Amino acid sequence: MAYWLVKSEPSVWSWDQQVAKGAKGEAWTGVRNHTAKLNLMKMKTGEQAFFYHSNEGKEIVGIVKVVREHYPDASDETGKFVCVDVAAFKRLKTPVTLLAVKKDKRLAEMALLKQSRLSVQPVTAAEWTIICDMGGV
DNA sequence: GCCAACGTTGGC
DNA sequence: GCCAACGTTGGC
């Protein structure tokens, strides 16, 4: 059971919009990076991912669940990239900010800090537990 | 196949 | 608005 983190600019696709889609979920499209694509292809149904707001907010606001495994991204004209469907699962009681992640030495190795431009990234079980704890879930 | 130029992401 | 990081493109 792997854990993940996906990023979105709230002005493009926000947590509230994700919640509005309910349990059926919505396609997570627009990934145009091969490292991110490989991560999408590793995701299994039922696995969880943190939902991170980049640019505005800069905080982890919720958890989504994978409801459909990778398939071709219809928004990609080249046909090379894939997407998955994710559904909102839980909102963090307290959003975990980028600043808070930076301050916690246990999270210093997170891809969020080390590879700040990667939009779909793995999270270790240890990191997952720490952030859930910080977020009150 | 190398590398400079350029574009994009995302934090500050 | 700036800039660092880094991915992509295109000339050679």
CSV table of N, CA and C in Angstrom, one decimal, chain A:
chain,number,residue,atom,x,y,z
A,1,MET,N,0.9,-1.2,0.0
A,1,MET,CA,0.0,0.0,0.0
A,1,MET,C,0.9,1.2,0.0
A,2,ALA,N,0.9,1.9,-1.1
A,2,ALA,CA,1.8,3.1,-1.2
A,2,ALA,C,0.9,4.4,-0.9
A,3,TYR,N,1.7,5.4,-0.6
A,3,TYR,CA,1.0,6.7,-0.4
A,3,TYR,C,1.6,7.7,-1.3
A,4,TRP,N,0.8,8.7,-1.6
A,4,TRP,CA,1.2,9.7,-2.7
A,4,TRP,C,0.9,11.1,-2.2
A,5,LEU,N,1.4,12.0,-3.1
A,5,LEU,CA,1.0,13.4,-2.9
A,5,LEU,C,0.8,14.0,-4.3
A,6,VAL,N,-0.4,14.7,-4.5
A,6,VAL,CA,-0.6,15.3,-5.8
A,6,VAL,C,-0.8,16.8,-5.6
A,7,LYS,N,-0.3,17.6,-6.5
A,7,LYS,CA,-0.4,19.0,-6.4
A,7,LYS,C,-1.3,19.6,-7.4
A,8,SER,N,-2.0,20.7,-7.0
A,8,SER,CA,-2.8,21.5,-7.9
A,8,SER,C,-2.8,22.9,-7.5
A,9,GLU,N,-2.8,23.8,-8.5
A,9,GLU,CA,-3.0,25.2,-8.1
A,9,GLU,C,-4.5,25.4,-7.9
A,10,PRO,N,-4.9,25.9,-6.8
A,10,PRO,CA,-6.3,26.0,-6.5
A,10,PRO,C,-7.1,26.9,-7.5
A,11,SER,N,-6.4,27.8,-8.2
A,11,SER,CA,-7.1,28.5,-9.2
A,11,SER,C,-7.5,27.7,-10.4
A,12,VAL,N,-6.8,26.5,-10.5
A,12,VAL,CA,-7.1,25.6,-11.7
A,12,VAL,C,-8.0,24.5,-11.2
A,13,TRP,N,-7.6,23.9,-10.1
A,13,TRP,CA,-8.5,22.8,-9.6
A,13,TRP,C,-8.2,22.7,-8.1
A,14,SER,N,-9.3,23.1,-7.3
A,14,SER,CA,-9.1,23.2,-5.9
A,14,SER,C,-9.7,22.0,-5.1
A,15,TRP,N,-9.4,21.9,-3.9
A,15,TRP,CA,-9.9,20.9,-3.0
A,15,TRP,C,-11.5,21.0,-3.0
A,16,ASP,N,-12.0,22.2,-2.9
A,16,ASP,CA,-13.5,22.3,-2.9
A,16,ASP,C,-14.1,21.8,-4.1
A,17,GLN,N,-13.5,22.0,-5.3
A,17,GLN,CA,-14.0,21.4,-6.5
A,17,GLN,C,-14.0,19.9,-6.5
A,18,GLN,N,-12.9,19.4,-5.9
A,18,GLN,CA,-12.7,17.9,-5.8
A,18,GLN,C,-13.8,17.3,-4.9
A,19,VAL,N,-14.1,18.0,-3.8
A,19,VAL,CA,-15.1,17.6,-2.8
A,19,VAL,C,-16.5,17.5,-3.5
A,20,ALA,N,-16.7,18.5,-4.4
A,20,ALA,CA,-18.0,18.7,-5.1
A,20,ALA,C,-18.2,17.5,-6.0
A,21,LYS,N,-17.2,16.8,-6.4
A,21,LYS,CA,-17.3,15.7,-7.3
A,21,LYS,C,-17.7,14.4,-6.6
A,22,GLY,N,-17.6,14.4,-5.3
A,22,GLY,CA,-18.1,13.3,-4.5
A,22,GLY,C,-17.3,12.0,-4.6
A,23,ALA,N,-18.0,10.9,-4.3
A,23,ALA,CA,-17.3,9.6,-4.2
A,23,ALA,C,-16.9,9.1,-5.6
A,24,LYS,N,-17.6,9.5,-6.7
A,24,LYS,CA,-17.2,9.1,-8.0
A,24,LYS,C,-15.9,9.6,-8.4
A,25,GLY,N,-15.5,10.8,-8.0
A,25,GLY,CA,-14.2,11.3,-8.3
A,25,GLY,C,-14.2,12.0,-9.6
A,26,GLU,N,-13.0,12.3,-10.0
A,26,GLU,CA,-12.7,13.1,-11.2
A,26,GLU,C,-11.3,12.7,-11.7
A,27,ALA,N,-11.2,12.8,-13.1
A,27,ALA,CA,-9.9,12.5,-13.7
A,27,ALA,C,-8.8,13.5,-13.3
A,28,TRP,N,-7.7,13.0,-12.8
A,28,TRP,CA,-6.6,13.9,-12.5
A,28,TRP,C,-5.7,14.0,-13.7
A,29,THR,N,-6.0,15.0,-14.6
A,29,THR,CA,-5.4,15.1,-15.9
A,29,THR,C,-4.3,16.2,-15.8
A,30,GLY,N,-3.6,16.3,-16.9
A,30,GLY,CA,-2.7,17.5,-17.1
A,30,GLY,C,-1.2,17.2,-16.8
A,31,VAL,N,-1.0,16.0,-16.3
A,31,VAL,CA,0.4,15.6,-16.0
A,31,VAL,C,1.2,15.5,-17.3
A,32,ARG,N,2.3,16.3,-17.4
A,32,ARG,CA,3.1,16.3,-18.6
A,32,ARG,C,4.6,16.1,-18.3
A,33,ASN,N,4.8,15.3,-17.3
A,33,ASN,CA,6.2,15.0,-16.9
A,33,ASN,C,6.3,13.5,-16.7
A,34,HIS,N,7.5,13.0,-17.1
A,34,HIS,CA,7.6,11.6,-17.1
A,34,HIS,C,7.7,10.9,-15.8
A,35,THR,N,8.4,11.6,-14.9
A,35,THR,CA,8.5,11.1,-13.5
A,35,THR,C,7.2,11.1,-12.9
A,36,ALA,N,6.4,12.1,-13.0
A,36,ALA,CA,5.0,12.2,-12.5
A,36,ALA,C,4.2,11.1,-13.1
A,37,LYS,N,4.3,10.9,-14.4
A,37,LYS,CA,3.6,9.9,-15.1
A,37,LYS,C,3.9,8.5,-14.5
A,38,LEU,N,5.1,8.2,-14.3
A,38,LEU,CA,5.5,6.9,-13.7
A,38,LEU,C,4.8,6.7,-12.4
A,39,ASN,N,4.8,7.7,-11.6
A,39,ASN,CA,4.1,7.6,-10.3
A,39,ASN,C,2.6,7.4,-10.5
A,40,LEU,N,2.0,8.0,-11.4
A,40,LEU,CA,0.6,7.8,-11.7
A,40,LEU,C,0.3,6.3,-12.1
A,41,MET,N,1.3,5.8,-12.8
A,41,MET,CA,1.1,4.4,-13.3
A,41,MET,C,1.3,3.4,-12.2
A,42,LYS,N,1.9,3.8,-11.1
A,42,LYS,CA,2.1,2.9,-9.9
A,42,LYS,C,0.9,2.9,-9.0
A,43,MET,N,0.0,3.9,-9.1
A,43,MET,CA,-1.1,4.0,-8.2
A,43,MET,C,-2.1,2.9,-8.4
A,44,LYS,N,-2.5,2.4,-7.2
A,44,LYS,CA,-3.5,1.3,-7.2
A,44,LYS,C,-4.9,1.8,-6.6
A,45,THR,N,-5.9,1.2,-7.1
A,45,THR,CA,-7.3,1.6,-6.6
A,45,THR,C,-7.3,1.4,-5.0
A,46,GLY,N,-7.8,2.5,-4.4
A,46,GLY,CA,-7.9,2.4,-2.9
A,46,GLY,C,-6.7,3.1,-2.2
A,47,GLU,N,-5.6,3.3,-2.9
A,47,GLU,CA,-4.5,4.0,-2.3
A,47,GLU,C,-4.8,5.5,-2.1
A,48,GLN,N,-4.1,6.1,-1.1
A,48,GLN,CA,-4.5,7.5,-0.7
A,48,GLN,C,-3.4,8.4,-1.1
A,49,ALA,N,-3.8,9.7,-1.4
A,49,ALA,CA,-2.8,10.7,-1.7
A,49,ALA,C,-3.2,12.0,-1.0
A,50,PHE,N,-2.2,12.7,-0.6
A,50,PHE,CA,-2.4,14.1,0.0
A,50,PHE,C,-2.7,15.0,-1.2
A,51,PHE,N,-3.6,15.9,-0.9
A,51,PHE,CA,-4.0,16.9,-1.9
A,51,PHE,C,-3.4,18.2,-1.5
A,52,TYR,N,-2.4,18.7,-2.3
A,52,TYR,CA,-1.6,19.9,-1.9
A,52,TYR,C,-2.0,21.1,-2.9
A,53,HIS,N,-2.2,22.2,-2.2
A,53,HIS,CA,-2.4,23.5,-3.0
A,53,HIS,C,-1.1,24.2,-3.2
A,54,SER,N,-0.7,24.3,-4.5
A,54,SER,CA,0.5,25.0,-4.8
A,54,SER,C,0.2,26.4,-5.1
A,55,ASN,N,1.2,27.3,-5.0
A,55,ASN,CA,1.1,28.7,-5.3
A,55,ASN,C,0.3,29.5,-4.3
A,56,GLU,N,-1.0,29.1,-4.2
A,56,GLU,CA,-1.9,29.8,-3.3
A,56,GLU,C,-2.2,28.8,-2.2
A,57,GLY,N,-1.9,29.2,-1.0
A,57,GLY,CA,-2.1,28.3,0.2
A,57,GLY,C,-0.8,27.6,0.6
A,58,LYS,N,-0.2,26.9,-0.4
A,58,LYS,CA,1.0,26.1,-0.1
A,58,LYS,C,0.8,25.2,1.1
A,59,GLU,N,-0.3,24.4,1.0
A,59,GLU,CA,-0.6,23.6,2.2
A,59,GLU,C,-1.3,22.3,1.7
A,60,ILE,N,-1.1,21.3,2.5
A,60,ILE,CA,-1.8,20.0,2.3
A,60,ILE,C,-3.2,20.2,2.9
A,61,VAL,N,-4.3,20.1,2.1
A,61,VAL,CA,-5.6,20.4,2.6
A,61,VAL,C,-6.5,19.2,2.8
A,62,GLY,N,-6.1,18.1,2.1
A,62,GLY,CA,-7.0,16.9,2.2
A,62,GLY,C,-6.4,15.6,1.7
A,63,ILE,N,-7.2,14.6,1.8
A,63,ILE,CA,-6.7,13.3,1.3
A,63,ILE,C,-7.7,12.8,0.2
A,64,VAL,N,-7.2,12.3,-0.9
A,64,VAL,CA,-8.0,11.7,-1.9
A,64,VAL,C,-7.7,10.2,-2.0
A,65,LYS,N,-8.6,9.5,-2.6
A,65,LYS,CA,-8.4,8.1,-2.8
A,65,LYS,C,-8.4,7.8,-4.3
A,66,VAL,N,-7.6,6.9,-4.8
A,66,VAL,CA,-7.6,6.5,-6.2
A,66,VAL,C,-8.8,5.6,-6.4
A,67,VAL,N,-9.7,6.0,-7.3
A,67,VAL,CA,-10.9,5.2,-7.6
A,67,VAL,C,-10.8,4.6,-9.0
A,68,ARG,N,-9.9,5.0,-9.8
A,68,ARG,CA,-9.6,4.3,-11.1
A,68,ARG,C,-8.2,4.4,-11.4
A,69,GLU,N,-7.6,3.3,-11.8
A,69,GLU,CA,-6.2,3.2,-12.1
A,69,GLU,C,-5.9,3.8,-13.5
A,70,HIS,N,-4.6,4.1,-13.8
A,70,HIS,CA,-4.2,4.8,-14.9
A,70,HIS,C,-4.8,4.4,-16.2
A,71,TYR,N,-5.1,5.4,-17.0
A,71,TYR,CA,-5.7,5.2,-18.4
A,71,TYR,C,-5.3,6.5,-19.2
A,72,PRO,N,-5.3,6.4,-20.5
A,72,PRO,CA,-4.8,7.6,-21.3
A,72,PRO,C,-5.5,8.9,-21.0
A,73,ASP,N,-4.7,9.9,-20.8
A,73,ASP,CA,-5.2,11.3,-20.5
A,73,ASP,C,-5.8,11.9,-21.8
A,74,ALA,N,-7.2,12.0,-21.8
A,74,ALA,CA,-7.9,12.5,-23.0
A,74,ALA,C,-7.4,14.0,-23.3
A,75,SER,N,-6.9,14.7,-22.4
A,75,SER,CA,-6.5,16.1,-22.6
A,75,SER,C,-5.1,16.1,-23.3
A,76,ASP,N,-4.5,15.0,-23.4
A,76,ASP,CA,-3.1,15.0,-24.0
A,76,ASP,C,-3.2,14.6,-25.5
A,77,GLU,N,-2.9,15.5,-26.4
A,77,GLU,CA,-2.9,15.3,-27.8
A,77,GLU,C,-1.9,14.2,-28.3
A,78,THR,N,-0.8,14.1,-27.6
A,78,THR,CA,0.2,13.2,-28.1
A,78,THR,C,-0.1,11.7,-27.7
A,79,GLY,N,-1.0,11.6,-26.7
A,79,GLY,CA,-1.4,10.2,-26.3
A,79,GLY,C,-0.4,9.5,-25.5
A,80,LYS,N,0.6,10.3,-25.0
A,80,LYS,CA,1.7,9.7,-24.2
A,80,LYS,C,1.4,9.6,-22.8
A,81,PHE,N,0.6,10.5,-22.3
A,81,PHE,CA,0.4,10.7,-20.9
A,81,PHE,C,-0.8,10.0,-20.4
A,82,VAL,N,-0.9,9.8,-19.1
A,82,VAL,CA,-2.0,9.1,-18.5
A,82,VAL,C,-2.6,9.9,-17.3
A,83,CYS,N,-3.8,9.5,-16.9
A,83,CYS,CA,-4.4,10.1,-15.7
A,83,CYS,C,-5.0,9.0,-14.9
A,84,VAL,N,-5.3,9.3,-13.7
A,84,VAL,CA,-6.1,8.4,-12.8
A,84,VAL,C,-7.3,9.2,-12.3
A,85,ASP,N,-8.3,8.5,-11.8
A,85,ASP,CA,-9.5,9.2,-11.2
A,85,ASP,C,-9.2,9.1,-9.7
A,86,VAL,N,-9.5,10.3,-9.0
A,86,VAL,CA,-9.4,10.4,-7.6
A,86,VAL,C,-10.6,11.0,-7.0
A,87,ALA,N,-11.0,10.6,-5.8
A,87,ALA,CA,-12.2,11.1,-5.1
A,87,ALA,C,-11.7,11.7,-3.7
A,88,ALA,N,-12.3,12.8,-3.3
A,88,ALA,CA,-12.1,13.3,-2.0
A,88,ALA,C,-12.4,12.3,-1.0
A,89,PHE,N,-11.6,12.2,0.0
A,89,PHE,CA,-11.8,11.2,1.1
A,89,PHE,C,-11.9,11.9,2.4
A,90,LYS,N,-11.0,12.7,2.8
A,90,LYS,CA,-11.0,13.4,4.1
A,90,LYS,C,-10.4,14.7,4.0
A,91,ARG,N,-11.0,15.7,4.7
A,91,ARG,CA,-10.4,17.0,4.8
A,91,ARG,C,-9.5,17.0,6.0
A,92,LEU,N,-8.3,17.6,6.0
A,92,LEU,CA,-7.5,17.7,7.2
A,92,LEU,C,-8.2,18.8,8.1
A,93,LYS,N,-8.2,18.4,9.4
A,93,LYS,CA,-8.8,19.4,10.3
A,93,LYS,C,-8.0,20.6,10.3
A,94,THR,N,-6.7,20.4,10.3
A,94,THR,CA,-5.7,21.6,10.2
A,94,THR,C,-4.9,21.4,9.0
A,95,PRO,N,-4.9,22.3,8.0
A,95,PRO,CA,-4.1,22.1,6.9
A,95,PRO,C,-2.6,22.1,7.3
A,96,VAL,N,-1.8,21.3,6.6
A,96,VAL,CA,-0.4,21.3,6.9
A,96,VAL,C,0.4,22.1,5.9
A,97,THR,N,0.9,23.2,6.4
A,97,THR,CA,1.6,24.1,5.4
A,97,THR,C,3.0,23.7,5.0
A,98,LEU,N,3.4,24.2,3.9
A,98,LEU,CA,4.8,23.9,3.5
A,98,LEU,C,5.8,24.3,4.5
A,99,LEU,N,5.5,25.4,5.2
A,99,LEU,CA,6.4,25.9,6.2
A,99,LEU,C,6.5,24.9,7.4
A,100,ALA,N,5.3,24.3,7.7
A,100,ALA,CA,5.3,23.3,8.8
A,100,ALA,C,6.1,22.1,8.4
A,101,VAL,N,6.0,21.7,7.2
A,101,VAL,CA,6.7,20.6,6.7
A,101,VAL,C,8.2,20.9,6.7
A,102,LYS,N,8.6,22.1,6.3
A,102,LYS,CA,10.0,22.5,6.4
A,102,LYS,C,10.6,22.5,7.8
A,103,LYS,N,9.7,22.9,8.7
A,103,LYS,CA,10.2,23.0,10.1
A,103,LYS,C,10.4,21.6,10.8
A,104,ASP,N,9.7,20.6,10.3
A,104,ASP,CA,9.8,19.3,10.9
A,104,ASP,C,11.0,18.5,10.3
A,105,LYS,N,12.0,18.3,11.1
A,105,LYS,CA,13.2,17.6,10.6
A,105,LYS,C,12.9,16.2,10.1
A,106,ARG,N,11.9,15.6,10.6
A,106,ARG,CA,11.5,14.2,10.2
A,106,ARG,C,11.1,14.2,8.7
A,107,LEU,N,10.6,15.4,8.2
A,107,LEU,CA,10.1,15.5,6.9
A,107,LEU,C,11.1,16.1,5.9
A,108,ALA,N,12.3,16.2,6.3
A,108,ALA,CA,13.3,16.9,5.5
A,108,ALA,C,13.6,16.2,4.2
A,109,GLU,N,13.3,14.9,4.1
A,109,GLU,CA,13.6,14.2,2.9
A,109,GLU,C,12.4,14.1,1.9
A,110,MET,N,11.3,14.7,2.3
A,110,MET,CA,10.1,14.6,1.5
A,110,MET,C,10.4,15.2,0.1
A,111,ALA,N,9.8,14.5,-0.9
A,111,ALA,CA,9.9,14.9,-2.3
A,111,ALA,C,9.4,16.4,-2.5
A,112,LEU,N,8.4,16.7,-1.6
A,112,LEU,CA,7.8,18.0,-1.7
A,112,LEU,C,8.9,19.1,-1.5
A,113,LEU,N,9.9,18.8,-0.7
A,113,LEU,CA,10.9,19.8,-0.5
A,113,LEU,C,12.1,19.6,-1.5
A,114,LYS,N,12.4,18.3,-1.7
A,114,LYS,CA,13.6,18.0,-2.5
A,114,LYS,C,13.3,18.1,-4.0
A,115,GLN,N,12.1,17.8,-4.5
A,115,GLN,CA,11.7,18.0,-5.9
A,115,GLN,C,10.5,18.8,-6.0
A,116,SER,N,10.6,20.1,-5.7
A,116,SER,CA,9.5,20.9,-5.6
A,116,SER,C,8.6,21.1,-6.8
A,117,ARG,N,9.2,20.7,-8.0
A,117,ARG,CA,8.4,20.9,-9.2
A,117,ARG,C,7.7,19.6,-9.6
A,118,LEU,N,7.9,18.5,-8.9
A,118,LEU,CA,7.2,17.3,-9.3
A,118,LEU,C,5.8,17.3,-8.8
A,119,SER,N,4.8,17.1,-9.7
A,119,SER,CA,3.4,17.3,-9.3
A,119,SER,C,2.7,16.0,-8.8
A,120,VAL,N,3.3,14.9,-9.0
A,120,VAL,CA,2.8,13.6,-8.5
A,120,VAL,C,4.0,12.9,-7.8
A,121,GLN,N,4.0,12.7,-6.5
A,121,GLN,CA,5.2,12.2,-5.9
A,121,GLN,C,4.8,11.2,-4.8
A,122,PRO,N,5.7,10.3,-4.5
A,122,PRO,CA,5.5,9.3,-3.5
A,122,PRO,C,5.7,9.9,-2.1
A,123,VAL,N,5.0,9.3,-1.1
A,123,VAL,CA,5.2,9.7,0.3
A,123,VAL,C,5.4,8.4,1.1
A,124,THR,N,6.4,8.4,2.0
A,124,THR,CA,6.7,7.2,2.7
A,124,THR,C,5.6,7.0,3.8
A,125,ALA,N,5.5,5.8,4.3
A,125,ALA,CA,4.5,5.5,5.4
A,125,ALA,C,4.8,6.3,6.6
A,126,ALA,N,6.1,6.5,6.9
A,126,ALA,CA,6.4,7.3,8.1
A,126,ALA,C,6.0,8.8,7.9
A,127,GLU,N,6.3,9.3,6.7
A,127,GLU,CA,5.9,10.7,6.4
A,127,GLU,C,4.4,10.9,6.4
A,128,TRP,N,3.7,9.9,5.9
A,128,TRP,CA,2.2,9.9,5.9
A,128,TRP,C,1.6,10.0,7.3
A,129,THR,N,2.2,9.2,8.2
A,129,THR,CA,1.7,9.1,9.6
A,129,THR,C,1.9,10.5,10.3
A,130,ILE,N,3.1,11.0,10.1
A,130,ILE,CA,3.4,12.3,10.7
A,130,ILE,C,2.5,13.4,10.2
A,131,ILE,N,2.3,13.5,8.9
A,131,ILE,CA,1.4,14.6,8.4
A,131,ILE,C,0.0,14.4,8.8
A,132,CYS,N,-0.5,13.1,8.8
A,132,CYS,CA,-1.9,12.9,9.3
A,132,CYS,C,-2.0,13.4,10.7
A,133,ASP,N,-1.0,13.1,11.5
A,133,ASP,CA,-1.0,13.5,12.9
A,133,ASP,C,-1.1,15.0,13.0
A,134,MET,N,-0.2,15.7,12.2
A,134,MET,CA,-0.2,17.2,12.2
A,134,MET,C,-1.5,17.7,11.7
A,135,GLY,N,-2.1,17.0,10.8
A,135,GLY,CA,-3.4,17.5,10.2
A,135,GLY,C,-4.6,17.2,11.0
A,136,GLY,N,-4.5,16.4,12.1
A,136,GLY,CA,-5.6,16.0,12.9
A,136,GLY,C,-6.5,15.0,12.3
A,137,VAL,N,-6.0,14.1,11.5
A,137,VAL,CA,-6.8,13.0,11.0
A,137,VAL,C,-6.1,11.6,11.3
